[in-house]
mmCIF file of C-alpha atoms in Angstrom:
data_model
loop_
_atom_site.group_PDB
_atom_site.id
_atom_site.type_symbol
_atom_site.label_atom_id
_atom_site.label_comp_id
_atom_site.label_asym_id
_atom_site.label_seq_id
_atom_site.Cartn_x
_atom_site.Cartn_y
_atom_site.Cartn_z
ATOM 1 C CA MET A 1 -6.124 8.883 -77.471
ATOM 2 C CA ALA A 2 -7.152 11.333 -74.474
ATOM 3 C CA VAL A 3 -9.143 9.097 -73.141
ATOM 4 C CA THR A 4 -7.383 6.080 -72.628
ATOM 5 C CA GLY A 5 -4.084 8.375 -71.943
ATOM 6 C CA ASP A 6 -6.336 9.397 -68.769
ATOM 7 C CA SER A 7 -7.082 5.951 -67.942
ATOM 8 C CA THR A 8 -3.405 4.881 -67.729
ATOM 9 C CA SER A 9 -2.991 7.957 -65.768
ATOM 10 C CA THR A 10 -5.425 7.139 -63.484
ATOM 11 C CA SER A 11 -4.477 3.283 -62.847
ATOM 12 C CA GLY A 12 -0.943 4.031 -62.275
ATOM 13 C CA GLU A 13 -1.604 6.535 -58.975
ATOM 14 C CA LEU A 14 -4.558 3.962 -57.820
ATOM 15 C CA GLN A 15 -1.805 1.364 -57.887
ATOM 16 C CA GLY A 16 0.795 3.941 -56.308
ATOM 17 C CA THR A 17 -2.242 4.479 -53.781
ATOM 18 C CA ASN A 18 -2.725 0.735 -53.154
ATOM 19 C CA SER A 19 1.254 0.409 -52.914
ATOM 20 C CA SER A 20 1.354 3.415 -49.794
ATOM 21 C CA ALA A 21 -1.640 1.759 -48.027
ATOM 22 C CA THR A 22 0.009 -1.664 -48.416
ATOM 23 C CA LEU A 23 3.297 -0.407 -46.968
ATOM 24 C CA VAL A 24 1.129 1.201 -44.220
ATOM 25 C CA SER A 25 -0.312 -1.729 -43.085
ATOM 26 C CA THR A 26 2.649 -3.440 -43.439
ATOM 27 C CA ASN A 27 4.390 -1.704 -40.956
ATOM 28 C CA ASN A 28 1.152 -1.390 -38.612
ATOM 29 C CA GLN A 29 1.525 -5.127 -38.590
ATOM 30 C CA PHE A 30 4.783 -4.980 -37.983
ATOM 31 C CA PHE A 31 4.480 -2.354 -35.050
ATOM 32 C CA GLY A 32 1.715 -4.006 -33.534
ATOM 33 C CA PHE A 33 4.241 -7.266 -33.107
ATOM 34 C CA SER A 34 6.724 -5.655 -31.922
ATOM 35 C CA ILE A 35 4.934 -4.450 -28.952
ATOM 36 C CA TRP A 36 3.209 -7.840 -28.120
ATOM 37 C CA ARG A 37 7.168 -9.000 -28.072
ATOM 38 C CA GLU A 38 7.875 -6.144 -25.745
ATOM 39 C CA PHE A 39 5.169 -6.938 -23.247
ATOM 40 C CA LEU A 40 6.830 -10.787 -23.670
ATOM 41 C CA TRP A 41 9.955 -10.192 -23.427
ATOM 42 C CA GLY A 42 9.380 -7.271 -20.453
ATOM 43 C CA ALA A 43 7.267 -10.174 -18.227
ATOM 44 C CA ILE A 44 10.054 -12.810 -19.065
ATOM 45 C CA ALA A 45 13.035 -10.216 -17.610
ATOM 46 C CA GLY A 46 10.759 -8.817 -14.632
ATOM 47 C CA GLY A 47 9.933 -12.976 -13.349
ATOM 48 C CA PHE A 48 13.326 -13.606 -13.605
ATOM 49 C CA GLY A 49 15.257 -10.690 -11.663
ATOM 50 C CA GLU A 50 12.272 -11.666 -8.997
ATOM 51 C CA GLY A 51 13.054 -14.919 -9.022
ATOM 52 C CA MET A 52 16.651 -14.681 -8.562
ATOM 53 C CA MET A 53 17.060 -12.284 -6.115
ATOM 54 C CA HIS A 54 14.023 -12.431 -3.610
ATOM 55 C CA PRO A 55 16.518 -13.719 -0.791
ATOM 56 C CA ILE A 56 17.360 -10.312 -0.677
ATOM 57 C CA ASP A 57 14.390 -8.988 -1.248
ATOM 58 C CA THR A 58 13.371 -11.336 1.926
ATOM 59 C CA VAL A 59 15.497 -9.840 4.223
ATOM 60 C CA LYS A 60 14.849 -6.235 3.083
ATOM 61 C CA THR A 61 11.098 -6.939 4.088
ATOM 62 C CA ARG A 62 12.007 -8.130 7.472
ATOM 63 C CA ILE A 63 14.057 -5.428 8.483
ATOM 64 C CA GLN A 64 11.798 -2.572 7.702
ATOM 65 C CA SER A 65 8.431 -4.515 9.110
ATOM 66 C CA GLN A 66 10.497 -5.486 12.803
ATOM 67 C CA ALA A 67 8.646 -1.756 14.478
ATOM 68 C CA ILE A 68 5.523 -3.380 13.241
ATOM 69 C CA MET A 69 6.210 -7.070 14.403
ATOM 70 C CA THR A 70 7.687 -6.304 17.398
ATOM 71 C CA GLN A 71 6.362 -2.764 18.782
ATOM 72 C CA THR A 72 9.857 -1.936 20.069
ATOM 73 C CA GLN A 73 12.767 0.562 18.563
ATOM 74 C CA LYS A 74 15.779 -2.696 19.325
ATOM 75 C CA GLN A 75 16.429 -3.478 15.555
ATOM 76 C CA LYS A 76 18.440 -6.497 14.096
ATOM 77 C CA SER A 77 21.359 -5.472 11.268
ATOM 78 C CA ILE A 78 20.763 -7.002 8.214
ATOM 79 C CA LEU A 79 23.580 -9.863 9.280
ATOM 80 C CA GLN A 80 21.643 -10.698 12.698
ATOM 81 C CA MET A 81 19.023 -10.530 10.543
ATOM 82 C CA VAL A 82 19.908 -13.253 8.054
ATOM 83 C CA LYS A 83 21.298 -15.792 10.786
ATOM 84 C CA ALA A 84 18.066 -15.154 11.996
ATOM 85 C CA VAL A 85 16.412 -16.165 8.938
ATOM 86 C CA TRP A 86 18.790 -19.058 8.324
ATOM 87 C CA GLY A 87 18.344 -20.325 12.357
ATOM 88 C CA VAL A 88 14.959 -20.668 12.375
ATOM 89 C CA ASP A 89 13.456 -21.856 8.909
ATOM 90 C CA GLY A 90 17.086 -22.433 6.569
ATOM 91 C CA LEU A 91 16.930 -22.226 3.317
ATOM 92 C CA ARG A 92 12.951 -22.451 2.819
ATOM 93 C CA GLY A 93 12.556 -19.194 5.004
ATOM 94 C CA PHE A 94 14.319 -16.751 2.617
ATOM 95 C CA TYR A 95 11.819 -18.112 -0.098
ATOM 96 C CA ARG A 96 8.898 -17.643 1.353
ATOM 97 C CA GLY A 97 6.180 -15.672 -0.777
ATOM 98 C CA VAL A 98 8.396 -16.665 -4.497
ATOM 99 C CA VAL A 99 5.370 -17.203 -6.044
ATOM 100 C CA PRO A 100 3.034 -14.102 -5.329
ATOM 101 C CA GLY A 101 6.330 -12.654 -5.812
ATOM 102 C CA VAL A 102 7.384 -13.775 -9.222
ATOM 103 C CA THR A 103 3.586 -13.805 -9.995
ATOM 104 C CA GLY A 104 3.568 -10.022 -9.850
ATOM 105 C CA SER A 105 7.244 -9.324 -11.589
ATOM 106 C CA LEU A 106 5.413 -11.311 -14.832
ATOM 107 C CA ALA A 107 2.504 -8.770 -14.665
ATOM 108 C CA THR A 108 4.799 -5.804 -14.213
ATOM 109 C CA GLY A 109 7.643 -6.571 -15.925
ATOM 110 C CA ALA A 110 5.274 -7.105 -19.598
ATOM 111 C CA THR A 111 3.181 -3.231 -19.328
ATOM 112 C CA TYR A 112 6.376 -1.681 -18.120
ATOM 113 C CA PHE A 113 8.537 -2.476 -21.521
ATOM 114 C CA GLY A 114 5.503 -2.949 -23.277
ATOM 115 C CA VAL A 115 4.121 0.168 -22.485
ATOM 116 C CA ILE A 116 7.360 2.400 -22.245
ATOM 117 C CA GLU A 117 8.215 1.337 -26.225
ATOM 118 C CA SER A 118 4.632 2.498 -26.902
ATOM 119 C CA THR A 119 4.034 5.393 -25.318
ATOM 120 C CA LYS A 120 7.481 6.682 -25.699
ATOM 121 C CA LYS A 121 6.529 6.856 -29.959
ATOM 122 C CA TRP A 122 3.785 7.819 -29.581
ATOM 123 C CA ILE A 123 4.511 10.675 -27.291
ATOM 124 C CA GLU A 124 7.436 11.079 -29.890
ATOM 125 C CA GLU A 125 5.005 12.059 -32.511
ATOM 126 C CA THR A 126 2.555 13.845 -31.310
ATOM 127 C CA HIS A 127 4.459 15.775 -28.748
ATOM 128 C CA PRO A 128 7.286 16.691 -29.682
ATOM 129 C CA ASN A 129 8.595 19.094 -27.008
ATOM 130 C CA LEU A 130 8.190 16.264 -24.653
ATOM 131 C CA GLY A 131 10.397 13.862 -26.874
ATOM 132 C CA GLY A 132 13.826 12.862 -24.947
ATOM 133 C CA HIS A 133 14.099 11.641 -21.189
ATOM 134 C CA TRP A 134 10.123 13.373 -20.112
ATOM 135 C CA ALA A 135 9.204 10.698 -22.319
ATOM 136 C CA HIS A 136 11.593 7.875 -20.803
ATOM 137 C CA PHE A 137 9.733 9.548 -17.701
ATOM 138 C CA ILE A 138 6.156 9.469 -18.341
ATOM 139 C CA ALA A 139 6.215 5.602 -20.589
ATOM 140 C CA GLY A 140 8.105 3.856 -18.020
ATOM 141 C CA ALA A 141 5.321 5.787 -14.898
ATOM 142 C CA LEU A 142 2.517 4.794 -16.961
ATOM 143 C CA GLY A 143 3.503 1.127 -17.932
ATOM 144 C CA ASP A 144 3.877 0.892 -14.172
ATOM 145 C CA THR A 145 1.114 2.598 -13.294
ATOM 146 C CA LEU A 146 -0.915 0.164 -15.232
ATOM 147 C CA GLY A 147 0.320 -3.256 -13.677
ATOM 148 C CA SER A 148 0.225 -1.849 -9.996
ATOM 149 C CA PHE A 149 -2.935 -3.367 -10.459
ATOM 150 C CA ILE A 150 -1.902 -7.091 -11.098
ATOM 151 C CA TYR A 151 1.135 -5.942 -8.941
ATOM 152 C CA VAL A 152 0.059 -4.916 -5.537
ATOM 153 C CA PRO A 153 -2.253 -7.490 -4.252
ATOM 154 C CA CYS A 154 0.345 -10.478 -5.605
ATOM 155 C CA GLU A 155 2.823 -7.554 -3.245
ATOM 156 C CA VAL A 156 0.480 -7.442 -0.440
ATOM 157 C CA ILE A 157 0.842 -11.829 -0.468
ATOM 158 C CA LYS A 158 4.049 -11.661 -0.811
ATOM 159 C CA GLN A 159 5.112 -9.326 1.764
ATOM 160 C CA ARG A 160 2.637 -10.809 4.357
ATOM 161 C CA MET A 161 4.541 -14.553 3.485
ATOM 162 C CA GLN A 162 8.083 -13.098 3.858
ATOM 163 C CA VAL A 163 7.556 -11.877 6.661
ATOM 164 C CA GLN A 164 5.962 -14.647 8.720
ATOM 165 C CA GLY A 165 8.383 -17.187 7.120
ATOM 166 C CA THR A 166 7.309 -20.709 7.921
ATOM 167 C CA GLU A 167 4.694 -21.848 10.356
ATOM 168 C CA LYS A 168 7.025 -22.736 13.147
ATOM 169 C CA TYR A 169 8.682 -19.431 12.912
ATOM 170 C CA TRP A 170 5.343 -17.363 12.827
ATOM 171 C CA THR A 171 4.037 -19.298 16.021
ATOM 172 C CA SER A 172 6.982 -19.387 17.894
ATOM 173 C CA VAL A 173 8.417 -16.643 17.327
ATOM 174 C CA VAL A 174 7.184 -13.357 16.188
ATOM 175 C CA MET A 175 3.728 -14.188 17.333
ATOM 176 C CA LYS A 176 5.445 -14.788 20.716
ATOM 177 C CA ASP A 177 6.975 -11.482 20.132
ATOM 178 C CA ALA A 178 3.901 -9.854 19.577
ATOM 179 C CA ALA A 179 1.390 -11.689 22.401
ATOM 180 C CA HIS A 180 4.648 -10.277 24.727
ATOM 181 C CA VAL A 181 4.591 -6.772 23.780
ATOM 182 C CA LYS A 182 0.384 -6.348 23.386
ATOM 183 C CA PRO A 183 -1.498 -9.435 24.578
ATOM 184 C CA ASP A 184 -4.379 -9.174 22.684
ATOM 185 C CA ALA A 185 -3.293 -8.771 19.610
ATOM 186 C CA THR A 186 -3.966 -10.814 16.734
ATOM 187 C CA MET A 187 -2.152 -9.660 13.620
ATOM 188 C CA TYR A 188 -3.639 -12.627 10.914
ATOM 189 C CA GLY A 189 -3.383 -16.344 10.299
ATOM 190 C CA TYR A 190 -0.707 -18.011 9.017
ATOM 191 C CA TYR A 191 -1.074 -18.217 4.715
ATOM 192 C CA SER A 192 0.060 -21.740 3.224
ATOM 193 C CA GLY A 193 0.267 -20.457 0.041
ATOM 194 C CA MET A 194 -0.923 -17.523 -2.473
ATOM 195 C CA PHE A 195 -4.541 -18.781 -3.375
ATOM 196 C CA GLN A 196 -4.892 -19.524 0.572
ATOM 197 C CA ALA A 197 -3.175 -15.926 1.552
ATOM 198 C CA GLY A 198 -5.617 -14.227 -1.343
ATOM 199 C CA CYS A 199 -8.608 -15.865 -0.122
ATOM 200 C CA SER A 200 -7.881 -15.244 3.610
ATOM 201 C CA ILE A 201 -7.266 -11.382 3.104
ATOM 202 C CA TRP A 202 -10.049 -10.995 1.191
ATOM 203 C CA LYS A 203 -12.434 -12.272 3.759
ATOM 204 C CA ASP A 204 -10.852 -10.651 6.700
ATOM 205 C CA GLN A 205 -10.485 -6.846 5.247
ATOM 206 C CA GLY A 206 -12.035 -7.912 1.567
ATOM 207 C CA PRO A 207 -10.783 -5.808 -1.633
ATOM 208 C CA LYS A 208 -9.070 -3.148 0.721
ATOM 209 C CA GLY A 209 -6.859 -5.816 2.438
ATOM 210 C CA LEU A 210 -5.337 -6.830 -0.832
ATOM 211 C CA TYR A 211 -4.962 -3.969 -2.060
ATOM 212 C CA ALA A 212 -3.613 -1.535 1.024
ATOM 213 C CA GLY A 213 -0.891 0.771 0.261
ATOM 214 C CA TYR A 214 -1.703 0.716 -3.023
ATOM 215 C CA TRP A 215 -1.525 4.255 -3.193
ATOM 216 C CA SER A 216 2.361 4.492 -1.546
ATOM 217 C CA THR A 217 2.920 1.771 -3.692
ATOM 218 C CA LEU A 218 2.343 3.999 -6.701
ATOM 219 C CA ALA A 219 3.993 7.135 -4.650
ATOM 220 C CA ARG A 220 6.669 4.686 -5.083
ATOM 221 C CA ASP A 221 6.700 2.548 -8.112
ATOM 222 C CA VAL A 222 5.976 5.902 -10.322
ATOM 223 C CA PRO A 223 8.933 7.896 -9.655
ATOM 224 C CA PHE A 224 10.771 4.600 -9.186
ATOM 225 C CA ALA A 225 10.023 3.541 -12.523
ATOM 226 C CA GLY A 226 10.285 6.505 -14.220
ATOM 227 C CA LEU A 227 13.757 7.694 -12.263
ATOM 228 C CA MET A 228 14.623 4.281 -13.544
ATOM 229 C CA VAL A 229 14.391 4.250 -16.849
ATOM 230 C CA THR A 230 15.567 7.865 -17.655
ATOM 231 C CA CYS A 231 18.750 6.626 -15.322
ATOM 232 C CA TYR A 232 19.116 3.928 -18.033
ATOM 233 C CA GLU A 233 18.213 6.102 -21.560
ATOM 234 C CA ALA A 234 20.619 9.126 -19.966
ATOM 235 C CA LEU A 235 23.891 6.687 -19.374
ATOM 236 C CA LYS A 236 23.012 4.887 -22.482
ATOM 237 C CA ASP A 237 23.522 8.713 -23.772
ATOM 238 C CA VAL A 238 26.733 9.128 -22.376
ATOM 239 C CA THR A 239 28.178 6.063 -22.802
ATOM 240 C CA GLU A 240 27.450 6.488 -26.867
ATOM 241 C CA TYR A 241 28.832 10.074 -26.506
ATOM 242 C CA GLY A 242 31.694 8.762 -24.723
ATOM 243 C CA ARG A 243 32.393 6.066 -27.629
ATOM 244 C CA GLN A 244 32.054 8.629 -30.014
ATOM 245 C CA LYS A 245 34.340 11.192 -28.405
ATOM 246 C CA TRP A 246 36.970 8.742 -27.615
ATOM 247 C CA PHE A 247 36.981 6.278 -30.389
ATOM 248 C CA PRO A 248 35.098 8.430 -33.126
ATOM 249 C CA ASN A 249 36.572 6.154 -35.924
ATOM 250 C CA SER A 250 37.107 2.621 -34.293
ATOM 251 C CA SER A 251 35.018 -0.356 -34.521
ATOM 252 C CA PHE A 252 34.937 -0.655 -31.065
ATOM 253 C CA HIS A 253 30.767 -1.756 -30.054
ATOM 254 C CA VAL A 254 29.678 -2.490 -26.406
ATOM 255 C CA ASN A 255 28.063 -5.380 -26.594
ATOM 256 C CA SER A 256 24.202 -4.533 -25.827
ATOM 257 C CA SER A 257 23.216 -7.701 -23.604
ATOM 258 C CA PHE A 258 26.442 -6.201 -21.250
ATOM 259 C CA GLU A 259 25.843 -2.729 -21.342
ATOM 260 C CA GLY A 260 22.031 -3.279 -20.566
ATOM 261 C CA LEU A 261 23.342 -5.492 -17.655
ATOM 262 C CA VAL A 262 26.115 -2.231 -16.302
ATOM 263 C CA LEU A 263 23.483 0.629 -17.164
ATOM 264 C CA GLY A 264 20.794 -1.342 -15.555
ATOM 265 C CA GLY A 265 22.408 -1.750 -11.829
ATOM 266 C CA ILE A 266 23.735 1.653 -12.110
ATOM 267 C CA ALA A 267 20.583 2.637 -12.607
ATOM 268 C CA GLY A 268 18.665 0.547 -10.670
ATOM 269 C CA GLY A 269 20.484 1.383 -7.709
ATOM 270 C CA VAL A 270 20.074 4.898 -7.672
ATOM 271 C CA SER A 271 16.334 4.648 -8.460
ATOM 272 C CA ALA A 272 16.286 2.590 -5.307
ATOM 273 C CA TYR A 273 18.199 4.169 -2.631
ATOM 274 C CA LEU A 274 16.274 7.759 -3.713
ATOM 275 C CA THR A 275 13.036 6.060 -3.253
ATOM 276 C CA THR A 276 14.228 4.575 0.439
ATOM 277 C CA PRO A 277 11.439 6.291 2.497
ATOM 278 C CA LEU A 278 9.340 5.845 0.125
ATOM 279 C CA ASP A 279 9.399 1.594 0.136
ATOM 280 C CA VAL A 280 9.275 1.753 4.009
ATOM 281 C CA ILE A 281 5.865 3.331 4.414
ATOM 282 C CA LYS A 282 4.647 0.872 1.304
ATOM 283 C CA THR A 283 5.773 -2.039 3.460
ATOM 284 C CA ARG A 284 4.746 -1.375 6.895
ATOM 285 C CA LEU A 285 0.776 -0.015 5.653
ATOM 286 C CA GLN A 286 1.206 -3.224 3.442
ATOM 287 C CA VAL A 287 1.819 -5.624 6.998
ATOM 288 C CA GLN A 288 -0.049 -4.763 9.400
ATOM 289 C CA GLY A 289 -3.098 -6.323 8.711
ATOM 290 C CA THR A 290 -6.013 -6.127 11.003
ATOM 291 C CA ILE A 291 -4.618 -3.996 13.572
ATOM 292 C CA VAL A 292 -4.640 -0.357 11.971
ATOM 293 C CA ARG A 293 -1.137 1.175 13.594
ATOM 294 C CA TYR A 294 -0.890 3.969 11.131
ATOM 295 C CA ASN A 295 -4.052 5.459 9.361
ATOM 296 C CA GLY A 296 -2.714 6.261 5.590
ATOM 297 C CA TRP A 297 0.178 7.531 3.939
ATOM 298 C CA MET A 298 0.483 10.679 5.768
ATOM 299 C CA ASP A 299 0.518 9.698 8.783
ATOM 300 C CA ALA A 300 2.616 6.673 8.379
ATOM 301 C CA LEU A 301 5.745 9.478 7.105
ATOM 302 C CA ARG A 302 4.685 11.570 10.052
ATOM 303 C CA ARG A 303 4.616 8.836 13.081
ATOM 304 C CA ILE A 304 8.300 7.167 11.571
ATOM 305 C CA TRP A 305 9.459 10.245 11.445
ATOM 306 C CA LEU A 306 8.838 11.228 15.179
ATOM 307 C CA ILE A 307 9.328 7.897 16.795
ATOM 308 C CA GLU A 308 12.209 6.637 14.104
ATOM 309 C CA GLY A 309 13.328 9.637 12.616
ATOM 310 C CA PRO A 310 15.648 9.946 8.919
ATOM 311 C CA LYS A 311 17.158 6.275 9.651
ATOM 312 C CA GLY A 312 13.601 4.933 10.035
ATOM 313 C CA LEU A 313 12.734 6.248 6.756
ATOM 314 C CA PHE A 314 15.817 4.409 5.415
ATOM 315 C CA ARG A 315 15.675 1.359 7.070
ATOM 316 C CA GLY A 316 16.781 -1.372 4.917
ATOM 317 C CA SER A 317 18.088 0.693 2.081
ATOM 318 C CA ILE A 318 21.483 -1.251 2.023
ATOM 319 C CA PRO A 319 19.828 -4.545 0.902
ATOM 320 C CA ARG A 320 17.173 -2.722 -1.281
ATOM 321 C CA VAL A 321 19.851 -1.509 -3.288
ATOM 322 C CA ILE A 322 21.732 -4.621 -2.792
ATOM 323 C CA TRP A 323 18.430 -6.111 -4.095
ATOM 324 C CA TYR A 324 18.057 -3.987 -7.259
ATOM 325 C CA VAL A 325 21.244 -3.415 -8.550
ATOM 326 C CA PRO A 326 21.689 -7.307 -9.384
ATOM 327 C CA ALA A 327 17.935 -7.435 -9.985
ATOM 328 C CA SER A 328 17.572 -4.552 -12.672
ATOM 329 C CA ALA A 329 20.718 -4.875 -14.280
ATOM 330 C CA LEU A 330 19.793 -8.823 -15.183
ATOM 331 C CA THR A 331 16.240 -7.540 -16.225
ATOM 332 C CA PHE A 332 17.863 -4.866 -18.385
ATOM 333 C CA MET A 333 20.730 -7.358 -19.462
ATOM 334 C CA ALA A 334 17.871 -9.937 -20.095
ATOM 335 C CA VAL A 335 15.589 -7.666 -22.488
ATOM 336 C CA GLU A 336 18.429 -6.163 -24.269
ATOM 337 C CA PHE A 337 19.700 -10.043 -25.671
ATOM 338 C CA LEU A 338 15.705 -11.232 -26.476
ATOM 339 C CA ARG A 339 15.671 -7.749 -28.417
ATOM 340 C CA ASP A 340 19.250 -8.394 -30.519
ATOM 341 C CA HIS A 341 18.722 -12.305 -30.841
ATOM 342 C CA PHE A 342 14.217 -11.832 -31.991
ATOM 343 C CA LYS A 343 14.465 -9.233 -33.206
ATOM 344 C CA GLU A 344 13.088 -8.608 -37.182
ATOM 345 C CA ASP A 345 16.430 -7.750 -39.405
ATOM 346 C CA LYS A 346 14.077 -5.588 -41.305
ATOM 347 C CA VAL A 347 10.640 -4.803 -42.476
ATOM 348 C CA THR A 348 9.170 -5.903 -45.883
ATOM 349 C CA THR A 349 8.273 -3.806 -47.967
ATOM 350 C CA LEU A 350 5.981 -3.654 -51.271
ATOM 351 C CA SER A 351 6.870 -1.912 -54.159
ATOM 352 C CA ILE A 352 4.819 -2.344 -57.321
ATOM 353 C CA GLU A 353 6.328 -1.197 -60.588
ATOM 354 C CA LYS A 354 3.327 0.555 -62.807
ATOM 355 C CA SER A 355 2.898 -0.959 -65.551
ATOM 356 C CA LYS A 356 3.484 0.793 -69.074
ATOM 357 C CA SER A 357 -0.218 0.988 -71.649
ATOM 358 C CA PRO A 358 0.518 -0.152 -75.005
ATOM 359 C CA LEU A 359 0.228 3.175 -76.011
ATOM 360 C CA GLN A 360 3.003 4.289 -73.724
ATOM 361 C CA GLN A 361 5.608 1.543 -74.638
ATOM 362 C CA SER A 362 5.378 2.955 -78.142
#
């Protein structure tokens, strides 16, 4: 009797242990799937936002790089730049560099949103004192840093192609102005496409050329990414607080896609404006080519401040904000939409009922 009872008890304990192990395994598999899903949704959203807003980014890049191209302080306004691009290149000029732009955004979007989800959970579980907005900031910064290994070469290629425009514009306007200011100046040849541009930069400057402005890119994107996701999560908290305070007994609910559209746009615009000086420095380091005008991040900051003042550091801030408000809005809207429509309603858990032995039944 005693032996049978102990055996039955042990069997029940083993069954309970197996049930727990199976549940943990199921949860881990689901968690892993959800993280990979965040990578996919982030990539789609990032590429979508870049493709939609690329023309505005082209205007911003050309405005910020004028001082390098012409070596003069006479700079075009936003409207003048739009007219100049349209007058020479037409619609094609606004979409130069869109392929490397979308490629870089696919990588950045994937790592940004994928790493955010996994990192936030890890930080909140292992370092509770860093939870909340600090977890969001760290996760966003880490996600953008990992994406930079692919994003920066794509950004270098994209911005040089944007500055060049069509071959007609590059040879008849930009190079003519550069030769007028500095007759011996030869920046780089015309790029016919993304692959040819990458090979040409590698041949002329090696890996250093493809990763030109890498540290300035991190100096811009790490605080930008951290600020944007922190601002977005803070705005969501404020929205939820307001709903509970003013509509406590109401069934009123804001659609998550619409919330992502509005709050994502605000978060992106604020973060974009605050990091504009870092974007100006990055752009000039990446488009200067083989003719070195700025010897690194600090030299660029010092020379822009001395020659152009604060206005130079915030050059292109308006098109940058105009670009990031809808781009961020569309990105966060797409992510929230995909999360809502492809999420698992519940995690399947396994429940194993302990069977009673004949003696226990009797």
